[in-house]
Short mmCIF file of C-alpha atoms and ligand atoms in Angstrom, two decimals:
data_model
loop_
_atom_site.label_atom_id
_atom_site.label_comp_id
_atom_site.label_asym_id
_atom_site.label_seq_id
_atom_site.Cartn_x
_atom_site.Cartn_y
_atom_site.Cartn_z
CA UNK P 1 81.84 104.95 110.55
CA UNK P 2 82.29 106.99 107.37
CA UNK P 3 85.54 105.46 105.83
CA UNK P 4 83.46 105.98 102.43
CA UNK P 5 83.79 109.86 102.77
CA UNK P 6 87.80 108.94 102.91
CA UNK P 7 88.10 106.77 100.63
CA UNK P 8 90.31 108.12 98.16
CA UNK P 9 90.74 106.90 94.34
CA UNK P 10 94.54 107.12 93.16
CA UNK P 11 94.93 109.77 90.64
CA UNK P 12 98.30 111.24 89.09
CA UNK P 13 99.73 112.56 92.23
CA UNK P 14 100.06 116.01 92.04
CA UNK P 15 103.49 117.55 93.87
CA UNK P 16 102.27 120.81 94.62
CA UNK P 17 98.78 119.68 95.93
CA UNK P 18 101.11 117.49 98.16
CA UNK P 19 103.24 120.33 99.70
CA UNK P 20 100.53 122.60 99.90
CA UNK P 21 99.10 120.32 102.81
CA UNK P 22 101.88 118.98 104.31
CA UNK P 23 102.70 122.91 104.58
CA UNK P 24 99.38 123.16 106.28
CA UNK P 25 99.54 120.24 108.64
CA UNK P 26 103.13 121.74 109.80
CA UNK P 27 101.67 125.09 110.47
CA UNK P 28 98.48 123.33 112.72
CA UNK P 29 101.45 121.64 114.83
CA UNK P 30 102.65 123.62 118.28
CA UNK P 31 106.08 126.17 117.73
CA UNK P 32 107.52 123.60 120.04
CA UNK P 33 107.11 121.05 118.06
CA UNK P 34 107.95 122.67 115.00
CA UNK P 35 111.18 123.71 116.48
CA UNK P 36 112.10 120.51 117.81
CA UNK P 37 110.97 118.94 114.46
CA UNK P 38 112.57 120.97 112.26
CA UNK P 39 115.32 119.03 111.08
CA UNK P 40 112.99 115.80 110.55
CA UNK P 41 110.20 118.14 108.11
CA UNK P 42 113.08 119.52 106.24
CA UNK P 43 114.33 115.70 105.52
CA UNK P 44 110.63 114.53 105.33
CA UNK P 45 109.82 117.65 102.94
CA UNK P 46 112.56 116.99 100.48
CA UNK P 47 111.94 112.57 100.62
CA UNK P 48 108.59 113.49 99.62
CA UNK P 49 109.49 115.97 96.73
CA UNK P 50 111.60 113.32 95.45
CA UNK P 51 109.49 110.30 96.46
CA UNK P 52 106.44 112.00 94.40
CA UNK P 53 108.49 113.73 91.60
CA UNK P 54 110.92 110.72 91.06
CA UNK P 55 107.53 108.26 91.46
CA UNK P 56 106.58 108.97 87.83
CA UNK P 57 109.89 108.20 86.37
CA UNK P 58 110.76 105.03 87.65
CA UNK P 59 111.31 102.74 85.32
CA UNK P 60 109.48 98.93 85.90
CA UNK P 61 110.99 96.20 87.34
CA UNK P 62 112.40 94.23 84.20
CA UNK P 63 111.36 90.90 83.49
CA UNK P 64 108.79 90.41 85.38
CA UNK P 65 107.60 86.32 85.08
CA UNK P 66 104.60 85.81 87.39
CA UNK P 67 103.90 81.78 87.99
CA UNK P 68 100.48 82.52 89.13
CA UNK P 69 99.71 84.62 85.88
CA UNK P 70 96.45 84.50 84.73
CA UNK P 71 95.22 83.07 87.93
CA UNK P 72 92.93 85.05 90.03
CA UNK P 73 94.47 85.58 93.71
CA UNK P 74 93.68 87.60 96.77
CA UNK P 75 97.38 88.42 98.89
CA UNK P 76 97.01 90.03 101.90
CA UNK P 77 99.78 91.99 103.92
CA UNK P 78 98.93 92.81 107.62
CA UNK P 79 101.68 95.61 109.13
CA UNK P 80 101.42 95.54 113.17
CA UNK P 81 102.52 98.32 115.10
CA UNK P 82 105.27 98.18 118.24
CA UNK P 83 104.57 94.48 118.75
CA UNK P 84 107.39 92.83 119.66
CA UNK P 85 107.05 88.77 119.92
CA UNK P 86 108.02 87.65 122.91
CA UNK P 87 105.02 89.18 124.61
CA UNK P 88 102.88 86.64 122.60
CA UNK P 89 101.86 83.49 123.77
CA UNK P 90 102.04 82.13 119.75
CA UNK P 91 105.87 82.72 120.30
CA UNK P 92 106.21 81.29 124.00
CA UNK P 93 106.12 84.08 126.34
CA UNK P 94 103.93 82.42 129.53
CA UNK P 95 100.42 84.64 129.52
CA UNK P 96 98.00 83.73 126.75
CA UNK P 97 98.21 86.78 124.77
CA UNK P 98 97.41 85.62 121.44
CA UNK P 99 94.73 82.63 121.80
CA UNK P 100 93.16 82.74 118.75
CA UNK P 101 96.42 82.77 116.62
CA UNK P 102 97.47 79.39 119.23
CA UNK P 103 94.38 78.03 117.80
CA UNK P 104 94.89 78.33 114.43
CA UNK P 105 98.79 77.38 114.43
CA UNK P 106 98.60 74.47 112.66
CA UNK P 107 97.57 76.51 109.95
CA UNK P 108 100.69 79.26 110.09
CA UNK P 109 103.90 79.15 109.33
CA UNK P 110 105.37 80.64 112.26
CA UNK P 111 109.16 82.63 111.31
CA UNK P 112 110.55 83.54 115.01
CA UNK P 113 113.92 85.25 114.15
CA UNK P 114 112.81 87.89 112.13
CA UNK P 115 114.11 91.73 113.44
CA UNK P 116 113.15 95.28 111.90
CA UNK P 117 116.63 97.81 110.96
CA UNK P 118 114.72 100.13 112.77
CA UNK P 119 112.70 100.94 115.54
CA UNK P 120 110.32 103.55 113.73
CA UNK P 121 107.76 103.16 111.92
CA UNK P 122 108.64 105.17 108.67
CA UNK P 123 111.81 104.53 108.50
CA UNK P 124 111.58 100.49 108.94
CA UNK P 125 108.99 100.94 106.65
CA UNK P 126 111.42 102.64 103.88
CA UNK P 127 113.17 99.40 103.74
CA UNK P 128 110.37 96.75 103.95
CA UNK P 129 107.61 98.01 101.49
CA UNK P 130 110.84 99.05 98.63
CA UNK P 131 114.19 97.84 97.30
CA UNK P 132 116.06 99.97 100.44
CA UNK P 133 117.56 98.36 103.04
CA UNK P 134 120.36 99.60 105.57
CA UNK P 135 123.26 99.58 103.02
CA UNK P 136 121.47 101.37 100.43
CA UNK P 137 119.23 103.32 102.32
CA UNK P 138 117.78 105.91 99.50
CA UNK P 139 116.93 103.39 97.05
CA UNK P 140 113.20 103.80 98.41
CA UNK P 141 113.46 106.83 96.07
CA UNK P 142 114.94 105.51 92.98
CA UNK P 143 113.20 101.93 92.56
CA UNK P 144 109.56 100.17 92.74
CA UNK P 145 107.76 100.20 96.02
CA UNK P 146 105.93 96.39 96.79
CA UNK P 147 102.90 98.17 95.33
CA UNK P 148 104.19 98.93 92.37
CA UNK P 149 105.41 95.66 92.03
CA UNK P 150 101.80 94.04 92.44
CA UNK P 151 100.62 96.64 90.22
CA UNK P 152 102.90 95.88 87.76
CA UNK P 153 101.66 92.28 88.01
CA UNK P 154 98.32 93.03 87.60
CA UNK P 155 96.93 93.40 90.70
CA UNK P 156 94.23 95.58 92.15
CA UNK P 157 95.88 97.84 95.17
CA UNK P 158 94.34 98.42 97.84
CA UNK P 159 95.68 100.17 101.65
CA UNK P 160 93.64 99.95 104.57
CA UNK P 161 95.01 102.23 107.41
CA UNK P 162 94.23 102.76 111.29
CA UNK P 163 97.11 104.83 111.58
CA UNK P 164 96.88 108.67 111.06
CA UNK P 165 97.45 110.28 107.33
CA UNK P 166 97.75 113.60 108.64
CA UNK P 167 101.04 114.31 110.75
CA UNK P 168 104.12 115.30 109.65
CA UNK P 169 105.83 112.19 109.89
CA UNK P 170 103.17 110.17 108.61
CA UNK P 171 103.41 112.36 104.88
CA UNK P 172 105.79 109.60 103.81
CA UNK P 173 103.36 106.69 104.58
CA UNK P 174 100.24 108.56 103.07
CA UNK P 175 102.58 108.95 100.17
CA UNK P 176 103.08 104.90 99.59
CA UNK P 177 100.01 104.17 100.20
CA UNK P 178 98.71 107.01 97.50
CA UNK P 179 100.81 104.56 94.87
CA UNK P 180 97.64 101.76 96.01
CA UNK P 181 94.42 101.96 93.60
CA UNK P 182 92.52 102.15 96.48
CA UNK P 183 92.67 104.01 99.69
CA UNK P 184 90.67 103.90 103.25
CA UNK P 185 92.04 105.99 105.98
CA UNK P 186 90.16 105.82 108.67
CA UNK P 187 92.05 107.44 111.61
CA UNK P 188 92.42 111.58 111.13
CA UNK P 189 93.01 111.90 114.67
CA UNK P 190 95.73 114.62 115.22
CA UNK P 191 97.31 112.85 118.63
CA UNK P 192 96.45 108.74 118.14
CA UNK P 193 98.48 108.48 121.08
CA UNK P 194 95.95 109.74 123.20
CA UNK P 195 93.25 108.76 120.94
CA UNK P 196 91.12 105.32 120.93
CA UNK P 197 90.64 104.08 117.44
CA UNK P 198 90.11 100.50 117.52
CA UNK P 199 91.89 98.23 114.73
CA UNK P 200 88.70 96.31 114.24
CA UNK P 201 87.50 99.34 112.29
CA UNK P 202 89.22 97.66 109.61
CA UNK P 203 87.10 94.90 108.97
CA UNK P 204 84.22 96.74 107.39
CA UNK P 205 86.23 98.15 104.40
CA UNK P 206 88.42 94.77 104.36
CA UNK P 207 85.26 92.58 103.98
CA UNK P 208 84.19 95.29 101.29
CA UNK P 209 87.13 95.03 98.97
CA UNK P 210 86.93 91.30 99.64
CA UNK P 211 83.42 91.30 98.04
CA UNK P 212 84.74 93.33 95.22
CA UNK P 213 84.71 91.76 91.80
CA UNK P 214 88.40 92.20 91.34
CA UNK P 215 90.02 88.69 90.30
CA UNK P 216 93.24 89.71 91.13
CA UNK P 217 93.85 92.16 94.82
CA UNK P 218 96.67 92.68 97.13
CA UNK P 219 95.36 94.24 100.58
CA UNK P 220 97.93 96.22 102.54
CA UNK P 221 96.55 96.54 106.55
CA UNK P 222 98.12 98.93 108.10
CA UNK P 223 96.83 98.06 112.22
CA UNK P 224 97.29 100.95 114.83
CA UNK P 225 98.73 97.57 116.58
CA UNK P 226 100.20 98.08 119.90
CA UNK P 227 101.66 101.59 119.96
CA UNK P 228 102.05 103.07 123.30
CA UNK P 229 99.37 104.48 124.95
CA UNK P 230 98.61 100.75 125.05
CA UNK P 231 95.32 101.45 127.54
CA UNK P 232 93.72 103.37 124.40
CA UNK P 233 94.65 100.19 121.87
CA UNK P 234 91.35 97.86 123.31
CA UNK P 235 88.30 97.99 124.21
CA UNK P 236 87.07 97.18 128.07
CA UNK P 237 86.55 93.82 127.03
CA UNK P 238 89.80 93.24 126.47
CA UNK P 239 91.44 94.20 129.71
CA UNK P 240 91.94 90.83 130.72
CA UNK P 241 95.24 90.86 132.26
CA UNK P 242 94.95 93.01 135.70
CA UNK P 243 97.47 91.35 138.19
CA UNK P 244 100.24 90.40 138.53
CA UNK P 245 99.78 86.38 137.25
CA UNK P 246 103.04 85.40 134.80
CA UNK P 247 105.03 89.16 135.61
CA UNK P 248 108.34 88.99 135.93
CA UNK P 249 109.34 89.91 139.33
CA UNK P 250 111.59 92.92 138.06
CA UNK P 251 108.11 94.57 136.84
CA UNK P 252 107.42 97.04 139.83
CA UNK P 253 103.60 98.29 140.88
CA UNK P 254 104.18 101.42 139.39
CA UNK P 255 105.32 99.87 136.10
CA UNK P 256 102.23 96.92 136.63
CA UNK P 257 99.63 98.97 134.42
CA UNK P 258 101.75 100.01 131.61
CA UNK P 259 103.33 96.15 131.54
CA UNK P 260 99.35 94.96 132.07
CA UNK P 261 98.07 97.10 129.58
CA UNK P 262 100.60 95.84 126.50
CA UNK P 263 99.90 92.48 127.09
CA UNK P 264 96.09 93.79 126.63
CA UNK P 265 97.02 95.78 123.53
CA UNK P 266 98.74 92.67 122.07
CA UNK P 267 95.32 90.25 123.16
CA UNK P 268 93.18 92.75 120.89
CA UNK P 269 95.76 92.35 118.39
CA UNK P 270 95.64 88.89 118.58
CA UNK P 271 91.87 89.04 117.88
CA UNK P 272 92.16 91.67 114.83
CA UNK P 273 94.90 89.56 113.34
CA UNK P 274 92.70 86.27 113.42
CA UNK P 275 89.76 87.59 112.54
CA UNK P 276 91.40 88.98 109.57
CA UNK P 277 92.51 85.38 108.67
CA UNK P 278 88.90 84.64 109.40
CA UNK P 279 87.34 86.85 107.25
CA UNK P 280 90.09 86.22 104.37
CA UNK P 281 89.09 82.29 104.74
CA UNK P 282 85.54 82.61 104.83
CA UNK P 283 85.89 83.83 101.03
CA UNK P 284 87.65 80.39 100.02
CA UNK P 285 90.37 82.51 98.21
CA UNK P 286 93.37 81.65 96.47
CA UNK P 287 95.86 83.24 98.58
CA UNK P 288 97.75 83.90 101.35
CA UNK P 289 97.50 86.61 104.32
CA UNK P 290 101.46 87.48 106.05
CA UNK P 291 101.45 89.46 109.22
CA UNK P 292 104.86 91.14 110.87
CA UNK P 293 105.11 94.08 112.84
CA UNK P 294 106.82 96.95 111.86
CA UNK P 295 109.41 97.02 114.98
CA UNK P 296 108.64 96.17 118.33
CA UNK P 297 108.99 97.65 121.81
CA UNK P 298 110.52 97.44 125.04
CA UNK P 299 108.11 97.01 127.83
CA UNK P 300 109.80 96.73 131.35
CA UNK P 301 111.57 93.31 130.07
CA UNK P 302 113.72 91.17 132.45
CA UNK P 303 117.07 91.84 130.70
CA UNK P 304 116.10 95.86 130.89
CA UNK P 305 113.70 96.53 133.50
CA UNK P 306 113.54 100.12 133.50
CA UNK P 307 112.79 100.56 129.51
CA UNK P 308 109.60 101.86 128.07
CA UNK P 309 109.27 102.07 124.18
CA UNK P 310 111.67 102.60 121.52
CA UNK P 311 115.21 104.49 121.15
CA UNK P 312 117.79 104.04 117.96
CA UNK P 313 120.31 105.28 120.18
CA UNK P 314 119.55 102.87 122.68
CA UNK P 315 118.68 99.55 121.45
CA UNK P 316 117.35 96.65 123.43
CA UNK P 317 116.09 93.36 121.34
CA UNK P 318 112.26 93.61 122.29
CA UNK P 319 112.18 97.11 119.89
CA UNK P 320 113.55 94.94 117.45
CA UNK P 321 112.03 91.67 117.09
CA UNK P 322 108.91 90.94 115.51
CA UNK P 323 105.95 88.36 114.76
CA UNK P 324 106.08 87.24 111.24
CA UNK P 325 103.76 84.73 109.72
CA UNK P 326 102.15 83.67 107.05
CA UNK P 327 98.56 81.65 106.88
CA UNK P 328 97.50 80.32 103.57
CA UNK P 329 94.51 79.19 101.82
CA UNK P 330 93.55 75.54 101.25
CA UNK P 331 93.09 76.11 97.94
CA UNK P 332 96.62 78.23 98.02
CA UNK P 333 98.02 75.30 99.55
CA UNK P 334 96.59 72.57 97.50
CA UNK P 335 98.99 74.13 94.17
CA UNK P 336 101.84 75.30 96.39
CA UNK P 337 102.44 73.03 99.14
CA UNK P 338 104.25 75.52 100.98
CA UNK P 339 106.71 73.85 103.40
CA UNK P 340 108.77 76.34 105.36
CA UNK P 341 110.05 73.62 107.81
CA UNK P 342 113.42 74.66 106.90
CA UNK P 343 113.18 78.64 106.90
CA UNK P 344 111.16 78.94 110.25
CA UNK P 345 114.66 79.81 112.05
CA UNK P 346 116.27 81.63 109.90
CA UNK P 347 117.95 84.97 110.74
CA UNK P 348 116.32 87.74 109.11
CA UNK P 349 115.75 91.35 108.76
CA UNK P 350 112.73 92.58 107.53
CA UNK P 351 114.87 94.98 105.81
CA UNK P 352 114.88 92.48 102.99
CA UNK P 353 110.87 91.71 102.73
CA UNK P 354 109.97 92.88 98.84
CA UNK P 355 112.27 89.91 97.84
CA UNK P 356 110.65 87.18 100.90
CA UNK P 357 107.34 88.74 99.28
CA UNK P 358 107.76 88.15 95.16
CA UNK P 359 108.87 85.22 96.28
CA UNK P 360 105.73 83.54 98.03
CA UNK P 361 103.57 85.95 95.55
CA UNK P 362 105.48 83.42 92.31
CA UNK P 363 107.29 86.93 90.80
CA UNK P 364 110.30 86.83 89.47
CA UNK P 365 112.18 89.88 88.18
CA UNK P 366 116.03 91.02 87.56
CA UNK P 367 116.03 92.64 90.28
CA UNK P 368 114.73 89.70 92.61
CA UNK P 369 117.56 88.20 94.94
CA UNK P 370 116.84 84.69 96.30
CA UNK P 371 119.22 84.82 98.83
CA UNK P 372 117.14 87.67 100.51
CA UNK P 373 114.22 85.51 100.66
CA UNK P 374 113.01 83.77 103.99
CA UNK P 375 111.93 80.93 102.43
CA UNK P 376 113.88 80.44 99.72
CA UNK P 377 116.72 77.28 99.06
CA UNK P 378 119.66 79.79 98.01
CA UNK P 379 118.72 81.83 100.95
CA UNK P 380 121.66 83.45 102.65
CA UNK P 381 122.16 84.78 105.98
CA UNK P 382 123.43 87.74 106.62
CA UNK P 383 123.86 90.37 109.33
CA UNK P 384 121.15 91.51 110.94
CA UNK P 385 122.08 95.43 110.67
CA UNK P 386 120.16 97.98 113.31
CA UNK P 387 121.08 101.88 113.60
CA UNK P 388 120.77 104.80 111.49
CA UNK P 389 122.09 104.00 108.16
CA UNK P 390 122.82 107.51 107.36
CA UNK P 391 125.86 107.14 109.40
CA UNK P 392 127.26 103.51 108.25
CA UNK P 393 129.71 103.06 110.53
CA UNK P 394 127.51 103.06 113.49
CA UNK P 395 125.20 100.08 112.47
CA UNK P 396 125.76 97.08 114.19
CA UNK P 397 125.01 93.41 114.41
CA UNK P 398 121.45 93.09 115.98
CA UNK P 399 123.44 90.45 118.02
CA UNK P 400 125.52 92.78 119.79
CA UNK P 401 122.68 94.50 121.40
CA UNK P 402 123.99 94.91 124.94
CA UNK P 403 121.62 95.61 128.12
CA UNK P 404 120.60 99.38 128.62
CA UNK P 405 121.09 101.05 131.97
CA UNK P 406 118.35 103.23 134.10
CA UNK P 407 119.78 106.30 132.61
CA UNK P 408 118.88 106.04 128.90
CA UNK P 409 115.38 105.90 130.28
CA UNK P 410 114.95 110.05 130.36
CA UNK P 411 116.38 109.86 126.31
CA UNK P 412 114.30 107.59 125.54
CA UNK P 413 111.40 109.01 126.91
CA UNK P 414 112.03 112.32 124.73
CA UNK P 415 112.46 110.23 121.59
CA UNK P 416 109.01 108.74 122.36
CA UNK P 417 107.06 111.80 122.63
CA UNK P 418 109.11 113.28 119.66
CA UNK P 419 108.14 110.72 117.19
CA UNK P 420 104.75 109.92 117.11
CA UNK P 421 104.86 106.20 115.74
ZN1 ZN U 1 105.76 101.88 114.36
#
């Protein structure tokens, strides 16, 4: 399968290396792309040049205590992909999407009001892998990353990806995961939305690193997930939900495939999350795994029948709202006794993660707020901001999402093909 001829081992990053083929990649994509892109590479171009440039000066997080120090640990951090949670059985919705996850509940902690700022995958992922979030949107430039932070305490990096390095708009994800000791890329397919590329390629190089004599490792996944075209996101034996059993009645037969094939996309999922889980137990680590999506989708839901996918401008809760949970080890368990009875409900944006993560990883730093984390006792909540932060005064309370009619269907539809993730 050849992720060994990828695999990539972190060196200084070098800027002009780093233009040089993002230039490239820009010049291999069609003039009408480039022209309707524009704007985005100029603002992608320059995030980069400071991302890369301002990545070597950024001070460390100060006073770092780790409660686990000295310990040897295995954390793993599973990112979905347009998966929104109420099209998963593990969070109610009536087909049995996600049986193996069911299964193994007893074993999760299961958070079910958890929404992304943003319904993209770079730019939600600005704010949950760094210090950004929708009120300070640039600090993603200016402050460590959550690899940085691991590195910092003393953790081997590693980032597994399914989703393409290549693209335009992926530059700024190759360049976080480029901060990771370790990388395996193992989609460079030009057009994944027209391209089958499994997620279960990811076990190979996941039960690799797991055999690695590393005592301490942090695993970023990065899954391909459930991004639209669903039909490429499983294979045959997957394609398991063909009628119309437990479809709303608002889903026509022209929208039947498309609402069939998610609920197949997030089935495979299902499987590639839990075998993860699997393969993570079968090592007896000390650790936890945590999987959320990045954002999730609309597909033909009751309260907005005639929405497919994802719009900013256009919001409907299923882009927004994601699976988040965390499994961990018995022998994690047996020193923590995590009990997150109390935090299960709680409303939270994802925005806020770096702080929900140092605090189940033990870290504790100046910069660490405890009423951003999930599951911690001075945990505050807070408004659950959505929109484009660059203009402030149009973010809004995920609350006051209001129902979408037909016509933002043709926008939407342009955003999707626009932006590839
Ligand atoms: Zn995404």
């Amino acid at each position: 399968m050849g992720y060994e001829a990828t695999r990539q081992y972190f060196k200084r990053p070098d800027l002009q290396t780093a233009i040089d083929e993002f230039e490239e990649n820009i010049e291999a994509a069609s003039p009408w792309q480039l022209l309707v892109g524009y704007h985005q590479y100029r603002r992608q171009l320059e995030n980069m040049e400071g991302l890369l440039a301002s990545q070597e000066r950024i001070p460390p997080l100060e006073h770092l205590v780790d409660a686990h120090a000295g310990q040897p640990a295995t954390l793993v951090l599973v990112i979905g992909e347009s998966t929104n949670r109420q099209r998963q059985s593990l969070y109610g919705y009536p087909r049995p999407t996600t049986p193996n996850l069911d299964k193994m509940r007893s074993e999760l902690q299961v958070f079910d009001n958890v929404v992304t700022p943003r319904p993209y995958t770079i730019e939600a992922l600005e704010q949950v892998l760094t210090f950004a979030d929708q009120e300070h949107p640039d600090l993603y430039l200016t402050t460590p990353s959550l690899i940085s932070l691991m590195k910092q305490a003393g953790y081997k990096t590693y980032w597994i990806t399914n989703q393409q390095t290549i693209t335009k708009r992926n530059t700024m994800l190759t360049t976080f995961s480029k901060q990771a000791d370790e990388q395996f890329y193992l989609n460079n397919n030009r057009d994944q939305n027209l391209t089958s590329k499994y997620d279960g390629d990811v076990f190979e190089p996941f039960a690799q690193l797991l055999a690695e004599d590393a005592p301490r490792k942090f695993v970023i996944v990065h899954l391909l997930g459930t991004h639209m075209r669903y039909h490429y996101r499983y294979p045959e034996e997957f394609n398991r939900f063909t009628d119309r059993t437990g479809v709303p009645a608002n889903v026509t037969d022209d929208q039947l495939p498309t609402y069939n094939s998610y609920d197949n996309a997030v089935l495979y999922n299902d499987y590639v999350v839990s075998s993860l889980i699997e393969r993570l137990r079968a090592t007896d680590p000390n650790g936890f795994l945590l999987y959320l999506s990045d954002h999730g989708e609309a597909v033909f839901d009751a309260a907005n029948p005639d929405i497919l996918g994802r719009n900013e401008e256009a919001p409907t809760g299923p882009m927004y709202t994601v699976p988040f949970i965390v499994w961990s080890s018995p022998r994690w368990q047996a020193q923590q006794a995590w009990d997150f009875s109390a935090s299960l409900h709680r409303p939270y944006s994802s925005s806020h993660f770096i702080h929900t993560w140092a605090d189940l990883a033990g870290l504790r730093f100046d910069e660490f707020d405890p009423s951003k984390s999930l599951v911690n006792a001075e945990f505050k909540a807070r408004p659950l901001l959505i929109g484009n932060p660059q203009h402030p005064k149009s973010l809004i309370d995920f609350s006051l999402i209001k129902p979408k009619k037909p016509k933002e269907l043709v926008q939407q539809k342009r955003e999707t093909e626009d932006r590839t993730l």
